[in-house]
């Protein structure tokens, strides 16, 4: 019999109004990568929080390295060899790599920090992982991909034997993902047990040994990855067959809504010009750092515009702030939904109401509770937001449901242009389809839709037209009928290639 280093039997966990885990059984073997899958709200986060000591189980059996565990705390979990690498990295950007790795466990000599010892130990760990980063580098100066490598090194410095990786590739480029997979394979050979949570199912064929699927807090199935298909996995996750992963609709292109002319904003938006029409979805493609997010922020008034023109329905706009953009009819669902798209300490109802107070308040500024309730209920039903009730805080919802609130709050406004920046990052496959259908609904209504995505299949699957950016400029425009991954990549590296050619000439 193979040794299980983690074993849950008949696990249950309940929160007020929500049964997060209901009779779930789960196990992890030494030296394997187990993909823990399920829609947002399926119970994945609750399960790993019990494993890492953040939550306490209500009932069921929990064994770790063969020993029954009770009243686990985060500190005790770390001592027992469990480390979690969160989707949102927990780094102190002003400290060095070594200081981050040993944070809370600093090396001390004669009552003083021993930076020399920490640097030497950090260099050993980084070398073991073939990570080329100096221990003395300030973490804030590193790209997200390298910060993630530091998080892995930090986990290994605690002598962890069980690693939980939550959406580890969500902010990485293809090359960086390959580096991460190489490290995962190396750790697997060394006997580490890895729980891998991801909504990018196509990644699993490169690293996963087994998959365990949860749905609505219940265990669905566990199977060897080689014995299944992605379509079977999706069917188990959503409880039905998803016939179309990228639902596309055809709409007649209407009049021109938005004209952007020679827009410059900071270093990352340089002389950008494009048009957007009624009933079309424009996808913005490009590599990380191409300037796509910076463009959306400038259009929404979140970043100052240096020069250029924004014309909406034939009228030149003077956008100095998001308020100006919203009043004009340009709204945005930003990339960082928790920081910029939501007030996570406020309720679902309050988040939906905030940008619509002008229509919900009477002349004295008092909110009409009946209107507010009807608006919230309408949005929740339309977007199928899973929630115990509208009074719970937005932070208590899954990532997919949070994204729906970010989008939903704009639906009550008479918006002309809706901008989505990485709208499906960190959400499950069924929730993605719902977001695509929402974009299609806006398209049907004659609203112009812009969206930024780092997922090439998504860009190709949903866009009517694709604009490709590189180094702050638009380097190519493709109608969807002529667009291919190769053509997009050619435009996405245009300036990069010119620079290489000039150096080798």
PDB file of C-alpha atoms in Angstrom, residues 24-327:
ATOM      1  CA  UNK A  24     -15.102  15.050   1.693  1.00  0.00           C
ATOM      2  CA  UNK A  25     -12.362  12.445   1.474  1.00  0.00           C
ATOM      3  CA  UNK A  26      -8.957  13.367   0.064  1.00  0.00           C
ATOM      4  CA  UNK A  27      -5.387  12.068   0.089  1.00  0.00           C
ATOM      5  CA  UNK A  28      -1.915  12.972  -1.138  1.00  0.00           C
ATOM      6  CA  UNK A  29       1.021  10.632  -1.770  1.00  0.00           C
ATOM      7  CA  UNK A  30       4.699  11.322  -1.359  1.00  0.00           C
ATOM      8  CA  UNK A  31       6.399  12.397  -4.615  1.00  0.00           C
ATOM      9  CA  UNK A  32       3.243  13.241  -6.575  1.00  0.00           C
ATOM     10  CA  UNK A  33       1.574  16.305  -8.016  1.00  0.00           C
ATOM     11  CA  UNK A  34      -2.123  16.217  -7.204  1.00  0.00           C
ATOM     12  CA  UNK A  35      -4.340  18.698  -9.047  1.00  0.00           C
ATOM     13  CA  UNK A  36      -7.172  19.846  -6.768  1.00  0.00           C
ATOM     14  CA  UNK A  37      -9.930  21.032  -9.087  1.00  0.00           C
ATOM     15  CA  UNK A  38     -13.414  22.470  -8.930  1.00  0.00           C
ATOM     16  CA  UNK A  39     -15.435  25.547  -9.738  1.00  0.00           C
ATOM     17  CA  UNK A  40     -15.138  28.668  -7.588  1.00  0.00           C
ATOM     18  CA  UNK A  41     -16.969  27.884  -4.361  1.00  0.00           C
ATOM     19  CA  UNK A  42     -16.402  24.118  -4.708  1.00  0.00           C
ATOM     20  CA  UNK A  43     -14.513  23.937  -1.389  1.00  0.00           C
ATOM     21  CA  UNK A  44     -10.861  23.855  -2.560  1.00  0.00           C
ATOM     22  CA  UNK A  45      -9.772  26.875  -0.519  1.00  0.00           C
ATOM     23  CA  UNK A  46     -11.538  25.615   2.611  1.00  0.00           C
ATOM     24  CA  UNK A  47      -9.845  22.216   2.309  1.00  0.00           C
ATOM     25  CA  UNK A  48      -6.319  23.639   1.976  1.00  0.00           C
ATOM     26  CA  UNK A  49      -6.985  26.131   4.791  1.00  0.00           C
ATOM     27  CA  UNK A  50      -7.827  23.196   7.064  1.00  0.00           C
ATOM     28  CA  UNK A  51      -4.658  21.452   5.915  1.00  0.00           C
ATOM     29  CA  UNK A  52      -2.564  24.560   6.635  1.00  0.00           C
ATOM     30  CA  UNK A  53      -4.166  25.208  10.045  1.00  0.00           C
ATOM     31  CA  UNK A  54      -6.097  28.378   9.138  1.00  0.00           C
ATOM     32  CA  UNK A  55      -9.481  26.680   9.648  1.00  0.00           C
ATOM     33  CA  UNK A  56     -10.449  23.893  12.038  1.00  0.00           C
ATOM     34  CA  UNK A  57     -12.575  21.009  10.754  1.00  0.00           C
ATOM     35  CA  UNK A  58     -16.042  20.502  12.249  1.00  0.00           C
ATOM     36  CA  UNK A  59     -15.876  16.717  11.909  1.00  0.00           C
ATOM     37  CA  UNK A  60     -14.027  13.954  10.084  1.00  0.00           C
ATOM     38  CA  UNK A  61     -10.615  12.362  10.297  1.00  0.00           C
ATOM     39  CA  UNK A  62      -7.371  14.177   9.443  1.00  0.00           C
ATOM     40  CA  UNK A  63      -4.046  12.310   9.249  1.00  0.00           C
ATOM     41  CA  UNK A  64      -0.654  13.787   8.450  1.00  0.00           C
ATOM     42  CA  UNK A  65       2.297  11.440   7.824  1.00  0.00           C
ATOM     43  CA  UNK A  66       0.166   8.686   9.364  1.00  0.00           C
ATOM     44  CA  UNK A  67      -0.566  10.566  12.601  1.00  0.00           C
ATOM     45  CA  UNK A  68      -4.065  11.780  13.505  1.00  0.00           C
ATOM     46  CA  UNK A  69      -4.181  15.568  13.793  1.00  0.00           C
ATOM     47  CA  UNK A  70      -6.384  17.714  16.050  1.00  0.00           C
ATOM     48  CA  UNK A  71      -6.534  21.510  16.559  1.00  0.00           C
ATOM     49  CA  UNK A  72      -3.903  22.340  13.969  1.00  0.00           C
ATOM     50  CA  UNK A  73      -2.608  25.931  13.898  1.00  0.00           C
ATOM     51  CA  UNK A  74      -0.684  27.668  11.070  1.00  0.00           C
ATOM     52  CA  UNK A  75       2.522  27.593  13.133  1.00  0.00           C
ATOM     53  CA  UNK A  76       2.108  23.905  13.956  1.00  0.00           C
ATOM     54  CA  UNK A  77       1.327  23.130  10.298  1.00  0.00           C
ATOM     55  CA  UNK A  78       4.579  24.816   9.274  1.00  0.00           C
ATOM     56  CA  UNK A  79       6.493  22.844  11.909  1.00  0.00           C
ATOM     57  CA  UNK A  80       4.956  19.622  10.541  1.00  0.00           C
ATOM     58  CA  UNK A  81       6.153  20.397   7.017  1.00  0.00           C
ATOM     59  CA  UNK A  82       3.231  22.152   5.275  1.00  0.00           C
ATOM     60  CA  UNK A  83       3.753  25.309   3.207  1.00  0.00           C
ATOM     61  CA  UNK A  84       1.281  27.228   1.059  1.00  0.00           C
ATOM     62  CA  UNK A  85       2.190  29.487  -1.856  1.00  0.00           C
ATOM     63  CA  UNK A  86      -0.747  31.839  -2.326  1.00  0.00           C
ATOM     64  CA  UNK A  87      -2.000  33.240  -5.607  1.00  0.00           C
ATOM     65  CA  UNK A  88      -1.483  36.711  -4.162  1.00  0.00           C
ATOM     66  CA  UNK A  89       2.133  36.681  -3.012  1.00  0.00           C
ATOM     67  CA  UNK A  90       2.877  37.632   0.587  1.00  0.00           C
ATOM     68  CA  UNK A  91       6.205  39.396   0.197  1.00  0.00           C
ATOM     69  CA  UNK A  92       7.826  42.348   1.976  1.00  0.00           C
ATOM     70  CA  UNK A  93       8.921  44.300  -1.085  1.00  0.00           C
ATOM     71  CA  UNK A  94      11.374  46.533   0.803  1.00  0.00           C
ATOM     72  CA  UNK A  95      13.346  43.567   2.186  1.00  0.00           C
ATOM     73  CA  UNK A  96      15.964  41.438   0.434  1.00  0.00           C
ATOM     74  CA  UNK A  97      15.367  37.959  -0.936  1.00  0.00           C
ATOM     75  CA  UNK A  98      17.188  36.387   2.040  1.00  0.00           C
ATOM     76  CA  UNK A  99      15.290  38.516   4.567  1.00  0.00           C
ATOM     77  CA  UNK A 100      11.984  37.416   3.003  1.00  0.00           C
ATOM     78  CA  UNK A 101      12.992  33.758   3.018  1.00  0.00           C
ATOM     79  CA  UNK A 102      13.827  33.854   6.740  1.00  0.00           C
ATOM     80  CA  UNK A 103      11.128  36.302   7.815  1.00  0.00           C
ATOM     81  CA  UNK A 104      10.035  35.352  11.330  1.00  0.00           C
ATOM     82  CA  UNK A 105      12.885  32.817  11.579  1.00  0.00           C
ATOM     83  CA  UNK A 106      15.829  35.201  11.288  1.00  0.00           C
ATOM     84  CA  UNK A 107      19.372  33.984  11.948  1.00  0.00           C
ATOM     85  CA  UNK A 108      20.775  35.806  14.966  1.00  0.00           C
ATOM     86  CA  UNK A 109      24.325  36.016  16.351  1.00  0.00           C
ATOM     87  CA  UNK A 110      25.127  37.795  19.621  1.00  0.00           C
ATOM     88  CA  UNK A 111      21.671  39.386  19.633  1.00  0.00           C
ATOM     89  CA  UNK A 112      22.041  40.840  16.124  1.00  0.00           C
ATOM     90  CA  UNK A 113      20.771  39.761  12.712  1.00  0.00           C
ATOM     91  CA  UNK A 114      23.309  37.641  10.854  1.00  0.00           C
ATOM     92  CA  UNK A 115      22.767  38.758   7.260  1.00  0.00           C
ATOM     93  CA  UNK A 116      25.888  36.869   6.188  1.00  0.00           C
ATOM     94  CA  UNK A 117      24.480  33.570   7.457  1.00  0.00           C
ATOM     95  CA  UNK A 118      21.015  34.226   5.970  1.00  0.00           C
ATOM     96  CA  UNK A 119      22.507  35.165   2.596  1.00  0.00           C
ATOM     97  CA  UNK A 120      24.664  32.019   2.547  1.00  0.00           C
ATOM     98  CA  UNK A 121      21.745  29.750   3.503  1.00  0.00           C
ATOM     99  CA  UNK A 122      19.414  31.451   1.000  1.00  0.00           C
ATOM    100  CA  UNK A 123      22.021  31.028  -1.759  1.00  0.00           C
ATOM    101  CA  UNK A 124      22.139  27.269  -1.040  1.00  0.00           C
ATOM    102  CA  UNK A 125      18.357  26.921  -1.282  1.00  0.00           C
ATOM    103  CA  UNK A 126      18.148  29.011  -4.459  1.00  0.00           C
ATOM    104  CA  UNK A 127      21.011  27.019  -5.975  1.00  0.00           C
ATOM    105  CA  UNK A 128      19.252  23.755  -5.176  1.00  0.00           C
ATOM    106  CA  UNK A 129      16.288  24.999  -7.208  1.00  0.00           C
ATOM    107  CA  UNK A 130      18.509  26.372 -10.015  1.00  0.00           C
ATOM    108  CA  UNK A 131      17.074  29.844  -9.390  1.00  0.00           C
ATOM    109  CA  UNK A 132      19.457  32.564 -10.542  1.00  0.00           C
ATOM    110  CA  UNK A 133      18.656  35.315  -8.025  1.00  0.00           C
ATOM    111  CA  UNK A 134      21.039  37.041  -5.626  1.00  0.00           C
ATOM    112  CA  UNK A 135      19.963  36.708  -1.956  1.00  0.00           C
ATOM    113  CA  UNK A 136      20.783  40.401  -1.506  1.00  0.00           C
ATOM    114  CA  UNK A 137      18.363  41.636  -4.200  1.00  0.00           C
ATOM    115  CA  UNK A 138      15.443  43.746  -2.962  1.00  0.00           C
ATOM    116  CA  UNK A 139      12.294  41.687  -3.632  1.00  0.00           C
ATOM    117  CA  UNK A 140      10.340  44.709  -4.913  1.00  0.00           C
ATOM    118  CA  UNK A 141      12.838  44.974  -7.797  1.00  0.00           C
ATOM    119  CA  UNK A 142      12.027  41.445  -9.010  1.00  0.00           C
ATOM    120  CA  UNK A 143       9.307  40.554 -11.536  1.00  0.00           C
ATOM    121  CA  UNK A 144       6.321  38.587 -10.204  1.00  0.00           C
ATOM    122  CA  UNK A 145       7.705  35.332 -11.641  1.00  0.00           C
ATOM    123  CA  UNK A 146      10.937  35.653  -9.658  1.00  0.00           C
ATOM    124  CA  UNK A 147       9.030  36.639  -6.524  1.00  0.00           C
ATOM    125  CA  UNK A 148       7.121  33.394  -6.878  1.00  0.00           C
ATOM    126  CA  UNK A 149      10.402  31.467  -7.021  1.00  0.00           C
ATOM    127  CA  UNK A 150      11.407  33.221  -3.787  1.00  0.00           C
ATOM    128  CA  UNK A 151       8.137  32.040  -2.210  1.00  0.00           C
ATOM    129  CA  UNK A 152       9.006  28.458  -3.165  1.00  0.00           C
ATOM    130  CA  UNK A 153      12.505  28.885  -1.721  1.00  0.00           C
ATOM    131  CA  UNK A 154      10.942  30.293   1.467  1.00  0.00           C
ATOM    132  CA  UNK A 155       8.695  27.223   1.724  1.00  0.00           C
ATOM    133  CA  UNK A 156      11.634  24.856   1.327  1.00  0.00           C
ATOM    134  CA  UNK A 157      13.659  26.752   3.947  1.00  0.00           C
ATOM    135  CA  UNK A 158      11.058  25.644   6.523  1.00  0.00           C
ATOM    136  CA  UNK A 159      11.827  21.987   5.675  1.00  0.00           C
ATOM    137  CA  UNK A 160       8.372  21.649   4.133  1.00  0.00           C
ATOM    138  CA  UNK A 161       7.477  18.289   2.605  1.00  0.00           C
ATOM    139  CA  UNK A 162       3.984  19.294   1.440  1.00  0.00           C
ATOM    140  CA  UNK A 163       3.605  22.278  -0.888  1.00  0.00           C
ATOM    141  CA  UNK A 164       0.238  23.818  -1.735  1.00  0.00           C
ATOM    142  CA  UNK A 165       0.367  25.956  -4.897  1.00  0.00           C
ATOM    143  CA  UNK A 166      -2.691  28.143  -5.490  1.00  0.00           C
ATOM    144  CA  UNK A 167      -2.938  29.434  -9.094  1.00  0.00           C
ATOM    145  CA  UNK A 168       0.872  29.713  -9.361  1.00  0.00           C
ATOM    146  CA  UNK A 169       0.932  30.600 -13.074  1.00  0.00           C
ATOM    147  CA  UNK A 170      -1.773  33.291 -13.137  1.00  0.00           C
ATOM    148  CA  UNK A 171       0.730  36.152 -13.639  1.00  0.00           C
ATOM    149  CA  UNK A 172       3.497  34.298 -15.495  1.00  0.00           C
ATOM    150  CA  UNK A 173       4.608  34.286 -19.123  1.00  0.00           C
ATOM    151  CA  UNK A 174       4.988  31.024 -21.084  1.00  0.00           C
ATOM    152  CA  UNK A 175       8.745  30.954 -20.496  1.00  0.00           C
ATOM    153  CA  UNK A 176       8.315  31.579 -16.770  1.00  0.00           C
ATOM    154  CA  UNK A 177       5.687  28.818 -16.564  1.00  0.00           C
ATOM    155  CA  UNK A 178       8.197  26.393 -18.094  1.00  0.00           C
ATOM    156  CA  UNK A 179      10.733  27.377 -15.407  1.00  0.00           C
ATOM    157  CA  UNK A 180       8.135  26.792 -12.679  1.00  0.00           C
ATOM    158  CA  UNK A 181       7.196  23.376 -14.096  1.00  0.00           C
ATOM    159  CA  UNK A 182      10.867  22.416 -14.168  1.00  0.00           C
ATOM    160  CA  UNK A 183      11.129  23.237 -10.445  1.00  0.00           C
ATOM    161  CA  UNK A 184       7.933  21.299  -9.674  1.00  0.00           C
ATOM    162  CA  UNK A 185       9.272  18.222 -11.469  1.00  0.00           C
ATOM    163  CA  UNK A 186      12.544  18.483  -9.541  1.00  0.00           C
ATOM    164  CA  UNK A 187      10.690  18.744  -6.198  1.00  0.00           C
ATOM    165  CA  UNK A 188       8.544  15.754  -7.124  1.00  0.00           C
ATOM    166  CA  UNK A 189      11.681  13.635  -7.729  1.00  0.00           C
ATOM    167  CA  UNK A 190      12.912  14.651  -4.279  1.00  0.00           C
ATOM    168  CA  UNK A 191       9.764  13.225  -2.686  1.00  0.00           C
ATOM    169  CA  UNK A 192       7.760  16.382  -2.071  1.00  0.00           C
ATOM    170  CA  UNK A 193       3.974  16.078  -2.177  1.00  0.00           C
ATOM    171  CA  UNK A 194       2.450  18.951  -4.163  1.00  0.00           C
ATOM    172  CA  UNK A 195      -1.182  20.060  -4.196  1.00  0.00           C
ATOM    173  CA  UNK A 196      -1.671  22.133  -7.344  1.00  0.00           C
ATOM    174  CA  UNK A 197      -4.751  24.356  -7.724  1.00  0.00           C
ATOM    175  CA  UNK A 198      -5.326  25.901 -11.145  1.00  0.00           C
ATOM    176  CA  UNK A 199      -8.117  26.877 -13.502  1.00  0.00           C
ATOM    177  CA  UNK A 200      -5.750  26.536 -16.467  1.00  0.00           C
ATOM    178  CA  UNK A 201      -6.551  22.904 -17.134  1.00  0.00           C
ATOM    179  CA  UNK A 202      -4.283  22.657 -20.160  1.00  0.00           C
ATOM    180  CA  UNK A 203      -1.287  22.981 -17.806  1.00  0.00           C
ATOM    181  CA  UNK A 204      -2.076  19.727 -16.041  1.00  0.00           C
ATOM    182  CA  UNK A 205      -0.766  17.455 -18.798  1.00  0.00           C
ATOM    183  CA  UNK A 206       2.748  18.756 -18.080  1.00  0.00           C
ATOM    184  CA  UNK A 207       2.862  18.065 -14.330  1.00  0.00           C
ATOM    185  CA  UNK A 208      -0.212  16.336 -12.835  1.00  0.00           C
ATOM    186  CA  UNK A 209      -0.159  12.691 -11.692  1.00  0.00           C
ATOM    187  CA  UNK A 210      -3.682  12.634 -10.243  1.00  0.00           C
ATOM    188  CA  UNK A 211      -6.732  14.888 -10.108  1.00  0.00           C
ATOM    189  CA  UNK A 212      -9.233  15.217  -7.278  1.00  0.00           C
ATOM    190  CA  UNK A 213     -12.439  17.095  -8.101  1.00  0.00           C
ATOM    191  CA  UNK A 214     -14.825  18.843  -5.694  1.00  0.00           C
ATOM    192  CA  UNK A 215     -18.216  20.315  -6.535  1.00  0.00           C
ATOM    193  CA  UNK A 216     -20.463  22.337  -4.199  1.00  0.00           C
ATOM    194  CA  UNK A 217     -18.442  21.240  -1.186  1.00  0.00           C
ATOM    195  CA  UNK A 218     -18.662  17.530  -2.011  1.00  0.00           C
ATOM    196  CA  UNK A 219     -16.094  15.018  -3.264  1.00  0.00           C
ATOM    197  CA  UNK A 220     -16.834  14.040  -6.883  1.00  0.00           C
ATOM    198  CA  UNK A 221     -13.964  11.812  -8.006  1.00  0.00           C
ATOM    199  CA  UNK A 222     -10.226  11.152  -7.895  1.00  0.00           C
ATOM    200  CA  UNK A 223      -8.363   9.584 -10.816  1.00  0.00           C
ATOM    201  CA  UNK A 224      -5.023   9.301 -12.547  1.00  0.00           C
ATOM    202  CA  UNK A 225      -4.577  12.144 -15.003  1.00  0.00           C
ATOM    203  CA  UNK A 226      -3.393   9.831 -17.780  1.00  0.00           C
ATOM    204  CA  UNK A 227      -6.681   7.906 -17.563  1.00  0.00           C
ATOM    205  CA  UNK A 228      -8.941  10.886 -18.252  1.00  0.00           C
ATOM    206  CA  UNK A 229      -9.487  13.787 -20.669  1.00  0.00           C
ATOM    207  CA  UNK A 230      -9.895  17.532 -20.158  1.00  0.00           C
ATOM    208  CA  UNK A 231     -13.514  17.283 -21.330  1.00  0.00           C
ATOM    209  CA  UNK A 232     -14.242  14.607 -18.683  1.00  0.00           C
ATOM    210  CA  UNK A 233     -12.573  16.756 -16.026  1.00  0.00           C
ATOM    211  CA  UNK A 234     -14.680  19.790 -16.998  1.00  0.00           C
ATOM    212  CA  UNK A 235     -17.876  17.693 -16.953  1.00  0.00           C
ATOM    213  CA  UNK A 236     -17.063  16.437 -13.432  1.00  0.00           C
ATOM    214  CA  UNK A 237     -16.310  20.000 -12.279  1.00  0.00           C
ATOM    215  CA  UNK A 238     -19.506  21.621 -13.544  1.00  0.00           C
ATOM    216  CA  UNK A 239     -21.853  18.618 -13.361  1.00  0.00           C
ATOM    217  CA  UNK A 240     -22.756  18.915 -17.024  1.00  0.00           C
ATOM    218  CA  UNK A 241     -21.102  18.981 -20.430  1.00  0.00           C
ATOM    219  CA  UNK A 242     -19.865  22.395 -21.528  1.00  0.00           C
ATOM    220  CA  UNK A 243     -20.536  22.245 -25.242  1.00  0.00           C
ATOM    221  CA  UNK A 244     -18.810  25.503 -26.102  1.00  0.00           C
ATOM    222  CA  UNK A 245     -15.765  26.724 -24.202  1.00  0.00           C
ATOM    223  CA  UNK A 246     -15.640  30.035 -26.099  1.00  0.00           C
ATOM    224  CA  UNK A 247     -19.205  31.006 -27.081  1.00  0.00           C
ATOM    225  CA  UNK A 248     -19.055  33.457 -29.957  1.00  0.00           C
ATOM    226  CA  UNK A 249     -22.000  35.384 -31.378  1.00  0.00           C
ATOM    227  CA  UNK A 250     -22.233  37.377 -34.595  1.00  0.00           C
ATOM    228  CA  UNK A 251     -23.608  40.913 -34.503  1.00  0.00           C
ATOM    229  CA  UNK A 252     -23.752  43.489 -37.273  1.00  0.00           C
ATOM    230  CA  UNK A 253     -21.112  46.122 -36.631  1.00  0.00           C
ATOM    231  CA  UNK A 254     -22.790  49.430 -35.835  1.00  0.00           C
ATOM    232  CA  UNK A 255     -21.542  52.987 -35.758  1.00  0.00           C
ATOM    233  CA  UNK A 256     -18.223  54.077 -34.333  1.00  0.00           C
ATOM    234  CA  UNK A 257     -18.431  54.573 -30.550  1.00  0.00           C
ATOM    235  CA  UNK A 258     -14.886  55.286 -29.451  1.00  0.00           C
ATOM    236  CA  UNK A 259     -11.959  56.937 -31.210  1.00  0.00           C
ATOM    237  CA  UNK A 260      -8.545  57.033 -29.572  1.00  0.00           C
ATOM    238  CA  UNK A 261      -6.004  59.231 -31.349  1.00  0.00           C
ATOM    239  CA  UNK A 262      -2.254  59.433 -30.642  1.00  0.00           C
ATOM    240  CA  UNK A 263      -2.690  58.679 -26.937  1.00  0.00           C
ATOM    241  CA  UNK A 264       0.362  58.963 -24.711  1.00  0.00           C
ATOM    242  CA  UNK A 265       0.361  58.157 -20.986  1.00  0.00           C
ATOM    243  CA  UNK A 266       3.564  57.602 -19.016  1.00  0.00           C
ATOM    244  CA  UNK A 267       6.243  55.319 -20.442  1.00  0.00           C
ATOM    245  CA  UNK A 268       3.964  52.415 -21.400  1.00  0.00           C
ATOM    246  CA  UNK A 269       1.344  54.040 -23.661  1.00  0.00           C
ATOM    247  CA  UNK A 270       2.989  55.554 -26.711  1.00  0.00           C
ATOM    248  CA  UNK A 271       1.120  57.120 -29.618  1.00  0.00           C
ATOM    249  CA  UNK A 272      -1.794  54.642 -29.463  1.00  0.00           C
ATOM    250  CA  UNK A 273      -4.651  55.016 -31.950  1.00  0.00           C
ATOM    251  CA  UNK A 274      -7.663  52.749 -32.556  1.00  0.00           C
ATOM    252  CA  UNK A 275     -11.444  52.738 -33.087  1.00  0.00           C
ATOM    253  CA  UNK A 276     -14.180  50.726 -31.361  1.00  0.00           C
ATOM    254  CA  UNK A 277     -17.608  50.090 -32.892  1.00  0.00           C
ATOM    255  CA  UNK A 278     -21.038  49.168 -31.573  1.00  0.00           C
ATOM    256  CA  UNK A 279     -21.558  45.435 -31.250  1.00  0.00           C
ATOM    257  CA  UNK A 280     -17.928  44.370 -31.340  1.00  0.00           C
ATOM    258  CA  UNK A 281     -15.394  42.952 -28.902  1.00  0.00           C
ATOM    259  CA  UNK A 282     -11.785  44.030 -29.329  1.00  0.00           C
ATOM    260  CA  UNK A 283      -9.151  41.844 -27.691  1.00  0.00           C
ATOM    261  CA  UNK A 284      -5.817  43.382 -26.698  1.00  0.00           C
ATOM    262  CA  UNK A 285      -2.972  40.858 -26.928  1.00  0.00           C
ATOM    263  CA  UNK A 286       0.722  41.134 -26.108  1.00  0.00           C
ATOM    264  CA  UNK A 287       3.403  39.944 -23.740  1.00  0.00           C
ATOM    265  CA  UNK A 288       3.642  40.965 -20.073  1.00  0.00           C
ATOM    266  CA  UNK A 289       4.816  44.585 -19.941  1.00  0.00           C
ATOM    267  CA  UNK A 290       3.467  45.475 -23.395  1.00  0.00           C
ATOM    268  CA  UNK A 291       1.388  48.352 -21.983  1.00  0.00           C
ATOM    269  CA  UNK A 292      -2.102  46.859 -22.281  1.00  0.00           C
ATOM    270  CA  UNK A 293      -3.141  47.418 -18.637  1.00  0.00           C
ATOM    271  CA  UNK A 294      -1.618  50.900 -18.695  1.00  0.00           C
ATOM    272  CA  UNK A 295      -3.753  51.717 -21.749  1.00  0.00           C
ATOM    273  CA  UNK A 296      -6.953  50.621 -19.991  1.00  0.00           C
ATOM    274  CA  UNK A 297      -6.025  52.658 -16.910  1.00  0.00           C
ATOM    275  CA  UNK A 298      -5.424  55.771 -19.004  1.00  0.00           C
ATOM    276  CA  UNK A 299      -8.777  55.408 -20.806  1.00  0.00           C
ATOM    277  CA  UNK A 300     -10.550  54.981 -17.453  1.00  0.00           C
ATOM    278  CA  UNK A 301      -8.796  58.001 -15.924  1.00  0.00           C
ATOM    279  CA  UNK A 302      -6.867  55.971 -13.341  1.00  0.00           C
ATOM    280  CA  UNK A 303      -3.539  57.178 -14.809  1.00  0.00           C
ATOM    281  CA  UNK A 304      -2.905  60.691 -16.197  1.00  0.00           C
ATOM    282  CA  UNK A 305      -2.904  61.229 -19.962  1.00  0.00           C
ATOM    283  CA  UNK A 306       0.039  63.197 -21.340  1.00  0.00           C
ATOM    284  CA  UNK A 307      -1.390  63.878 -24.806  1.00  0.00           C
ATOM    285  CA  UNK A 308      -3.809  62.612 -27.410  1.00  0.00           C
ATOM    286  CA  UNK A 309      -7.565  62.519 -27.884  1.00  0.00           C
ATOM    287  CA  UNK A 310     -10.414  60.298 -26.636  1.00  0.00           C
ATOM    288  CA  UNK A 311     -13.640  60.803 -28.598  1.00  0.00           C
ATOM    289  CA  UNK A 312     -16.865  59.080 -27.505  1.00  0.00           C
ATOM    290  CA  UNK A 313     -19.918  59.209 -29.790  1.00  0.00           C
ATOM    291  CA  UNK A 314     -18.333  62.120 -31.665  1.00  0.00           C
ATOM    292  CA  UNK A 315     -17.657  64.163 -28.518  1.00  0.00           C
ATOM    293  CA  UNK A 316     -14.100  64.849 -27.355  1.00  0.00           C
ATOM    294  CA  UNK A 317     -13.640  63.891 -23.707  1.00  0.00           C
ATOM    295  CA  UNK A 318     -11.434  65.477 -21.073  1.00  0.00           C
ATOM    296  CA  UNK A 319     -10.816  62.530 -18.727  1.00  0.00           C
ATOM    297  CA  UNK A 320      -8.911  63.505 -15.599  1.00  0.00           C
ATOM    298  CA  UNK A 321     -10.243  60.823 -13.239  1.00  0.00           C
ATOM    299  CA  UNK A 322     -12.360  57.632 -13.156  1.00  0.00           C
ATOM    300  CA  UNK A 323     -15.377  59.794 -12.228  1.00  0.00           C
ATOM    301  CA  UNK A 324     -15.013  61.659 -15.543  1.00  0.00           C
ATOM    302  CA  UNK A 325     -14.820  58.342 -17.429  1.00  0.00           C
ATOM    303  CA  UNK A 326     -17.838  56.840 -15.636  1.00  0.00           C
ATOM    304  CA  UNK A 327     -19.965  59.958 -16.246  1.00  0.00           C
TER     305      UNK A 327
END
